[in-house]
PDB file of C-alpha atoms in Angstrom:
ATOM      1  CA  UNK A 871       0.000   0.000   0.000  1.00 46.00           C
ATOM      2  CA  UNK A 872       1.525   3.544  -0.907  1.00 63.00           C
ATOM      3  CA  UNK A 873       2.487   5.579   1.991  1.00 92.00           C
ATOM      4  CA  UNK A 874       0.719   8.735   0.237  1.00 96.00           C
ATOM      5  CA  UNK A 875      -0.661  10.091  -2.607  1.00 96.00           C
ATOM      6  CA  UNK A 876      -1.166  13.174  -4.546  1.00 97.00           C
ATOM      7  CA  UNK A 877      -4.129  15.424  -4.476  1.00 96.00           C
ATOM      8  CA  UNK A 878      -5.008  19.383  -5.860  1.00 96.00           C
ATOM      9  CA  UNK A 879      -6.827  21.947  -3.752  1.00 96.00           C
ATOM     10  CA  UNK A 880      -8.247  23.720  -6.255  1.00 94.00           C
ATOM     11  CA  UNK A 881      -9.238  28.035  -5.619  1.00 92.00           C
ATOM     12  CA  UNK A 882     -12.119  27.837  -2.851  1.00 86.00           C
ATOM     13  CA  UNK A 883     -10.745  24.678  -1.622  1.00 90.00           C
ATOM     14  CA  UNK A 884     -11.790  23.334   2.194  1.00 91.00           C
ATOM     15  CA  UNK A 885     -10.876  25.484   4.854  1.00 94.00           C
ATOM     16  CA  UNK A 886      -9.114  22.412   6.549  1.00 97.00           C
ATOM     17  CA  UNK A 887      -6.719  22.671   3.662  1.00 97.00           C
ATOM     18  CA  UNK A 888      -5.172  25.979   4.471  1.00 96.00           C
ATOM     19  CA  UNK A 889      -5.396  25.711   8.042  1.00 97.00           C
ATOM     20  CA  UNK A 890      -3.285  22.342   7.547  1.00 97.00           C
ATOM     21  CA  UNK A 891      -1.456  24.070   5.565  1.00 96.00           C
ATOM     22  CA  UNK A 892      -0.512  27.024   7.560  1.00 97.00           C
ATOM     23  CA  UNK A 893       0.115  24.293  10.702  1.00 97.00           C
ATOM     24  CA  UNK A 894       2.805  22.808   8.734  1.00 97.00           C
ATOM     25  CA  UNK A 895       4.320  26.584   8.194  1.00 96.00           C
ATOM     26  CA  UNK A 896       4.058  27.101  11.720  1.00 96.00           C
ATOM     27  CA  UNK A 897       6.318  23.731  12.012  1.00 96.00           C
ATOM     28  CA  UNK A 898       8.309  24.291   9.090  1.00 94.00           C
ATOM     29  CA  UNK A 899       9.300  27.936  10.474  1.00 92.00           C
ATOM     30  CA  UNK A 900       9.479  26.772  14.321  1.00 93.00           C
ATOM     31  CA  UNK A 901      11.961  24.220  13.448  1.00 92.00           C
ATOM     32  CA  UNK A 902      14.424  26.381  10.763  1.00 88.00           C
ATOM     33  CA  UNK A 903      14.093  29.489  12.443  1.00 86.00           C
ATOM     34  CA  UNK A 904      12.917  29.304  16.061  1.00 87.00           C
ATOM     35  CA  UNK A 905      10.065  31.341  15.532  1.00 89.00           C
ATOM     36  CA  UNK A 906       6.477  31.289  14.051  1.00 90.00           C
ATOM     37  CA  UNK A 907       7.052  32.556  10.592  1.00 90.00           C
ATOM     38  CA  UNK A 908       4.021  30.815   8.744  1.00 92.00           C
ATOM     39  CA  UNK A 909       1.105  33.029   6.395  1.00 91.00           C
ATOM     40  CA  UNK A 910      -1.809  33.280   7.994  1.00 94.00           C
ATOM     41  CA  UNK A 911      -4.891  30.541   6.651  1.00 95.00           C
ATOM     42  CA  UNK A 912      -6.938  33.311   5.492  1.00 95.00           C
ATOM     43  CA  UNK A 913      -4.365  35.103   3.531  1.00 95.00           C
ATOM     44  CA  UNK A 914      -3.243  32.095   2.142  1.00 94.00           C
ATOM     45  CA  UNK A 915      -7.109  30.924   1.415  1.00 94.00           C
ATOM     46  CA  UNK A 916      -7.652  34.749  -0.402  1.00 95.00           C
ATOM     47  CA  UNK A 917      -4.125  34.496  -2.502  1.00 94.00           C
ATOM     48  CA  UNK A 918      -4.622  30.848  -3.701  1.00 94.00           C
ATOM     49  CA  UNK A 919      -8.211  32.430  -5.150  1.00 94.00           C
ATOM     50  CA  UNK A 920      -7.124  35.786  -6.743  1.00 95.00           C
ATOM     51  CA  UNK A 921      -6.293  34.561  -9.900  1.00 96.00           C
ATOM     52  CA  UNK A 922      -6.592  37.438 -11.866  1.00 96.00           C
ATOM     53  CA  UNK A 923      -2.836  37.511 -12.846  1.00 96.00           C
ATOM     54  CA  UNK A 924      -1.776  34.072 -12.767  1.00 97.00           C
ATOM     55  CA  UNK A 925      -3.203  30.718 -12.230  1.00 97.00           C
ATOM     56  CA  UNK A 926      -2.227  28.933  -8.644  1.00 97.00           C
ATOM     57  CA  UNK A 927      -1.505  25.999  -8.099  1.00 97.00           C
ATOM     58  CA  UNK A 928      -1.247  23.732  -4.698  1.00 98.00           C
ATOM     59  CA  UNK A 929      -0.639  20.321  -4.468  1.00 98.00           C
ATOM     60  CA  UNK A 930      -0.647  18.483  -1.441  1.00 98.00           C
ATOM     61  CA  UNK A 931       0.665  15.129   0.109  1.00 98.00           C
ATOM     62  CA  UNK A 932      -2.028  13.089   2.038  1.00 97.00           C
ATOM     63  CA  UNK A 933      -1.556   9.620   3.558  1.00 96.00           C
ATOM     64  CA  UNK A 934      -2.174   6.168   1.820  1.00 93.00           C
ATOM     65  CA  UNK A 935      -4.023   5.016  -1.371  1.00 89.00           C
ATOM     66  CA  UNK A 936      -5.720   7.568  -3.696  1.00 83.00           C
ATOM     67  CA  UNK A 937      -9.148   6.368  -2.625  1.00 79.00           C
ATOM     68  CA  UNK A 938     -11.593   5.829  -6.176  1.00 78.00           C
ATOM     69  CA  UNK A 939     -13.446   7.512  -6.934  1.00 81.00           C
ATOM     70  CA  UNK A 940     -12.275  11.028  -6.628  1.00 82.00           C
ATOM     71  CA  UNK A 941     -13.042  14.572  -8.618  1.00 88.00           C
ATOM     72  CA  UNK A 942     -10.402  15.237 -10.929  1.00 92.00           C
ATOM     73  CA  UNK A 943      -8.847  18.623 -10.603  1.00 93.00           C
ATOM     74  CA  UNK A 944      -7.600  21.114 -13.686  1.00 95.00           C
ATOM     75  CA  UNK A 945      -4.260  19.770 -13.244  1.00 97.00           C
ATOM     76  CA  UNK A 946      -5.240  15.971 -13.564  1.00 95.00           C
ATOM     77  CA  UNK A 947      -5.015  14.884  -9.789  1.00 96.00           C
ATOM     78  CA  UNK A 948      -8.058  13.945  -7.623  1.00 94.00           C
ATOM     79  CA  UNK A 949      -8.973  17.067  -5.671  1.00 95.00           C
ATOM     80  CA  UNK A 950      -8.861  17.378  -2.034  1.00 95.00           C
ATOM     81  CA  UNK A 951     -11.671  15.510  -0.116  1.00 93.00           C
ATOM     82  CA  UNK A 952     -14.171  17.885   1.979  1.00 92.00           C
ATOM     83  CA  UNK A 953     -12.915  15.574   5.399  1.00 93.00           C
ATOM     84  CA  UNK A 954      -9.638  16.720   6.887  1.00 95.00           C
ATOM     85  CA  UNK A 955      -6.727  14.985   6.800  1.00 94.00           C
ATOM     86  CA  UNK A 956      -3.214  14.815   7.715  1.00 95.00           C
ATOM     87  CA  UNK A 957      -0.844  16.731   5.147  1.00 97.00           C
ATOM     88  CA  UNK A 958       2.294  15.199   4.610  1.00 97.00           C
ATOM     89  CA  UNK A 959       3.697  17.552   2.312  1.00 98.00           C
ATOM     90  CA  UNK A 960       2.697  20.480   0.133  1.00 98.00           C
ATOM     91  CA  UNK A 961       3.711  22.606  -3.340  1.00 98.00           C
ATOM     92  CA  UNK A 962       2.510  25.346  -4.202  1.00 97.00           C
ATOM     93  CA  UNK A 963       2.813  27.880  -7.376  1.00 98.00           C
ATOM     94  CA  UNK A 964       1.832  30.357  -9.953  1.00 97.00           C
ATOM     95  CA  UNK A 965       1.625  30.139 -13.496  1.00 98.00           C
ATOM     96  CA  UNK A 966       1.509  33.931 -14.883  1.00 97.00           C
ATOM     97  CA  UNK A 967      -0.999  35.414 -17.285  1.00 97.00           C
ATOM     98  CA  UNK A 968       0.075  38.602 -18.471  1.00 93.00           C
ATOM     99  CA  UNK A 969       3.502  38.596 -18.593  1.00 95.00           C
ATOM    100  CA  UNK A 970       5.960  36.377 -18.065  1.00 95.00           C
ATOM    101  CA  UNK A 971       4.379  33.430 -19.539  1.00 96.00           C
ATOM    102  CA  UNK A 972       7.279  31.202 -19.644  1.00 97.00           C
ATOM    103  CA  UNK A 973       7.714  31.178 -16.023  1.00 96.00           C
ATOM    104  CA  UNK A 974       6.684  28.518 -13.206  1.00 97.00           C
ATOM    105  CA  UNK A 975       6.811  30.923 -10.870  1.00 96.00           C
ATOM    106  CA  UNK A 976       7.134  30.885  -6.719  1.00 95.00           C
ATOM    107  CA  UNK A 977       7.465  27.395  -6.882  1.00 97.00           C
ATOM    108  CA  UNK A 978       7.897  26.328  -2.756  1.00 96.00           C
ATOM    109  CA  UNK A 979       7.742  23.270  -1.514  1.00 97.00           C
ATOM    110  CA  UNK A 980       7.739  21.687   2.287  1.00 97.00           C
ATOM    111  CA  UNK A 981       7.317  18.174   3.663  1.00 97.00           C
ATOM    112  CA  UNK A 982       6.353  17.236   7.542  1.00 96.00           C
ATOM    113  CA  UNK A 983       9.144  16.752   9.626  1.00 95.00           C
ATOM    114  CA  UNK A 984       7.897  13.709  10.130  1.00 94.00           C
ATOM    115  CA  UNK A 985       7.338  12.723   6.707  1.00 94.00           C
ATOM    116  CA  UNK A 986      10.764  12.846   5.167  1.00 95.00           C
ATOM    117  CA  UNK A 987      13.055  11.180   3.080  1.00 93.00           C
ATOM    118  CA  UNK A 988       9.912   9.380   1.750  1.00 94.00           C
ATOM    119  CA  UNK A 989       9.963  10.528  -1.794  1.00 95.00           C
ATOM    120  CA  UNK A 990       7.328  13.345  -0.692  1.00 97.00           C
ATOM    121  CA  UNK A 991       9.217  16.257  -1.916  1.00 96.00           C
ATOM    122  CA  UNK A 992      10.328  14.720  -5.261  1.00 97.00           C
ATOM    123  CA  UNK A 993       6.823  13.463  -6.129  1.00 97.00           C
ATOM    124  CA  UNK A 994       5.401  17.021  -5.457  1.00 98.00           C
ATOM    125  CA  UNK A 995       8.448  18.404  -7.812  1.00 98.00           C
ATOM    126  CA  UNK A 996       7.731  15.930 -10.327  1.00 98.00           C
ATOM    127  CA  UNK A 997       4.124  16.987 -10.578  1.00 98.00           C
ATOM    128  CA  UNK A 998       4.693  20.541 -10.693  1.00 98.00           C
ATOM    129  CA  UNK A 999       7.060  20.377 -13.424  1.00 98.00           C
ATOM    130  CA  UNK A1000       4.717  18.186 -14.982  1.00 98.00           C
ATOM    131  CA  UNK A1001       2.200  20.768 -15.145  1.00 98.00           C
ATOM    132  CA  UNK A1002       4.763  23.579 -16.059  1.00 98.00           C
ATOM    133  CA  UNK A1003       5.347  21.746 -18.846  1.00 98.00           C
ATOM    134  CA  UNK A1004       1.636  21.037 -20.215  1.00 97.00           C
ATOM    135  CA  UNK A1005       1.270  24.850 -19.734  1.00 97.00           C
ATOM    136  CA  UNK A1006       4.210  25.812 -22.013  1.00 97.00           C
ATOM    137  CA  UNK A1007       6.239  26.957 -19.469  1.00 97.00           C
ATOM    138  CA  UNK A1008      10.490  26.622 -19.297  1.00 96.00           C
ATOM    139  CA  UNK A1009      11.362  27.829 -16.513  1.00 95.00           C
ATOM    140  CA  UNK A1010      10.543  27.193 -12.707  1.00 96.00           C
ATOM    141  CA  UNK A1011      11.833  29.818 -10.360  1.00 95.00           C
ATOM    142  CA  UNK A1012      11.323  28.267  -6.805  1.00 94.00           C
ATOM    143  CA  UNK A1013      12.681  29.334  -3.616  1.00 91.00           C
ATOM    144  CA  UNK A1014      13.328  27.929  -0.404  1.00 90.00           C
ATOM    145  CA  UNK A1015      14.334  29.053   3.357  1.00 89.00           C
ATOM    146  CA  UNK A1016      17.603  29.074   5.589  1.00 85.00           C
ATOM    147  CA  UNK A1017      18.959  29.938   8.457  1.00 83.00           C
ATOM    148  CA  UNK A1018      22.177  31.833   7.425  1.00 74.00           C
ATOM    149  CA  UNK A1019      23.203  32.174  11.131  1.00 68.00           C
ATOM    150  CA  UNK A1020      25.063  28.364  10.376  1.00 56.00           C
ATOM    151  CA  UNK A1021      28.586  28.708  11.457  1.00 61.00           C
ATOM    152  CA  UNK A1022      30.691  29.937   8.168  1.00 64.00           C
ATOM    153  CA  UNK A1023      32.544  27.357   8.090  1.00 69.00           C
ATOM    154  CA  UNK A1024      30.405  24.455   6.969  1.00 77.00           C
ATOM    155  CA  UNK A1025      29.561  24.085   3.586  1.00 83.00           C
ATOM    156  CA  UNK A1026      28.778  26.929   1.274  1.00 83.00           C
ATOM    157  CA  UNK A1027      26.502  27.478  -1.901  1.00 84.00           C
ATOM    158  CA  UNK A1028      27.306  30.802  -3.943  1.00 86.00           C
ATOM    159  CA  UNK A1029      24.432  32.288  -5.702  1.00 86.00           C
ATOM    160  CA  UNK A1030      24.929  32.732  -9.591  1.00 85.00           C
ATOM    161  CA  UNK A1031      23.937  36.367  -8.876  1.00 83.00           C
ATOM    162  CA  UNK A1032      25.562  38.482  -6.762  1.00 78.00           C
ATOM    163  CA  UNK A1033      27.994  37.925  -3.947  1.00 80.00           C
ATOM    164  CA  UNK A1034      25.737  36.250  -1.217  1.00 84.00           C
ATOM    165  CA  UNK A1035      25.986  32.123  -0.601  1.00 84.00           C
ATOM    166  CA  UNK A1036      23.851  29.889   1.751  1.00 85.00           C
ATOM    167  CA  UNK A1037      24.625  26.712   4.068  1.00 85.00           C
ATOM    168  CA  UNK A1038      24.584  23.455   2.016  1.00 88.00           C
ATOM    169  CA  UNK A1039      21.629  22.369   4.541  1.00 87.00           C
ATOM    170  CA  UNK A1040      18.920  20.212   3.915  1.00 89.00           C
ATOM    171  CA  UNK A1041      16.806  22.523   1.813  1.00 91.00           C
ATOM    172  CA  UNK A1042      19.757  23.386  -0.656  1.00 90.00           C
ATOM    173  CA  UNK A1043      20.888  19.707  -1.061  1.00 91.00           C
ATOM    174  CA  UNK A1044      17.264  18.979  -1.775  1.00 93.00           C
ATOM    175  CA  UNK A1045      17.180  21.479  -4.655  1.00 93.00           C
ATOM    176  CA  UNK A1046      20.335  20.325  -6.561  1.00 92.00           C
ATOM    177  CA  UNK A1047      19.291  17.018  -6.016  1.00 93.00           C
ATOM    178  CA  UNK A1048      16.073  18.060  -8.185  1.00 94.00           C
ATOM    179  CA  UNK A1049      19.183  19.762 -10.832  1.00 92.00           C
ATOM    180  CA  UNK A1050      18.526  23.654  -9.556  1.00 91.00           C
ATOM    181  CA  UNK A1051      20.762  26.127  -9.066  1.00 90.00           C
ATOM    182  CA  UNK A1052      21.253  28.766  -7.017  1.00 90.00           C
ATOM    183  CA  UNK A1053      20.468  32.129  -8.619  1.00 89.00           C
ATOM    184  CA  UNK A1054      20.363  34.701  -6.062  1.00 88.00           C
ATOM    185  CA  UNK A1055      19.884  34.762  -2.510  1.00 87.00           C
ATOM    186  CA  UNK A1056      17.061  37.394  -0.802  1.00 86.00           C
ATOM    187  CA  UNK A1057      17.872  38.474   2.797  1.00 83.00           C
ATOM    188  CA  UNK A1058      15.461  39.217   5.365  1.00 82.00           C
ATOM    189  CA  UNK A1059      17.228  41.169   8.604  1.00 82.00           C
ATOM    190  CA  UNK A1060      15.650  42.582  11.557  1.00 80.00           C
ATOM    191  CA  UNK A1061      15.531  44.989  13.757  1.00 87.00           C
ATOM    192  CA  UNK A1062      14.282  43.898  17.020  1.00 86.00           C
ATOM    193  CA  UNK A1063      12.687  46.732  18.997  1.00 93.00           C
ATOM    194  CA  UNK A1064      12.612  49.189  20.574  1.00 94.00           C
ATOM    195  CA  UNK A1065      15.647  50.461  19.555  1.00 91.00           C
ATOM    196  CA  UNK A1066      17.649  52.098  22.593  1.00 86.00           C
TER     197      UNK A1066
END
């Protein structure tokens, strides 16, 4: 019996989908960066459904057997079922409209702590480029997070672009082993406050 299976929220999907999804943010964020970092549901729920300039896409990772029979979805997965259910892993994307049109674009994908080194990640990547592909797209820009507070003297990745570089951790090995490359690296610093 397969360990999971694939299935599509489509725009206006359950509720339980986004608040699943933002708990495995929460978890996701908690456990890179110490800290709560997740989108909340409802913003989530309201971008997934704006798809005025781009159609989204998010694919999700449930437990066991694709049960039969299911709705098919635009992308050619069964859809989501109306119970909740554990989510093992999730992609998500957008596929622009008006410009841009060869793009996959903010491609991000996560997996359950719990749930890794399963083939979870890959089978989510495989789908997505899948449906990049049926929509005449060639290229996928995804990103992932990281903790660049790693000592310096682990393993480095330089970005293509400019002169930044992240950790070789588990989110950049899993993107070369998929054949990315690093392009360019966004920061994000803080200021905590108040400032003295």
């Amino acid at each position: 019996m397969p360990a999971f299976h694939l299935r599509e929220a489509p725009p206006g999907a359950a509720a339980w989908v986004y608040d699943a999804l933002h708990d495995l943010e929460v978890a996701n964020t908690t456990e890179l960066m110490g800290e709560d970092l997740a989108i909340a549901a409802e913003w989530n729920r309201n971008n997934h459904a704006d798809e005025r300039t781009a159609i989204k896409g998010l694919l999700v990772a449930l437990p066991g057997p694709a049960p039969e029979p299911a709705a098919v979805g635009r992308f050619g997965l069964p859809e989501v079922p109306a119970e909740p259910s554990p989510i093992l892993g999730t992609i998500e994307f957008s596929l622009p409209l008006a410009d841009n049109r060869h793009l996959a674009d903010d491609t991000y994908c996560q997996v359950d702590a719990g749930a890794r080194r399963q083939g979870i990640g890959t089978a989510l990547w495989e789908e997505a480029v899948r449906i990049a592909v049926q929509h005449d797209r060639d290229t996928i820009v995804a990103w992932s997070d990281h903790f660049v507070g790693l000592p310096a003297d682990g393993p480095r990745l330089r970005a293509r672009d400019g002169d930044d570089e992240l950790p070789r951790d588990r989110a950049s090995e899993f993107a070369l082993s998929l054949g990315l490359s690093l392009a360019q690296v966004e920061r994000q610093s803080r200021l905590p406050l108040p400032v003295p």
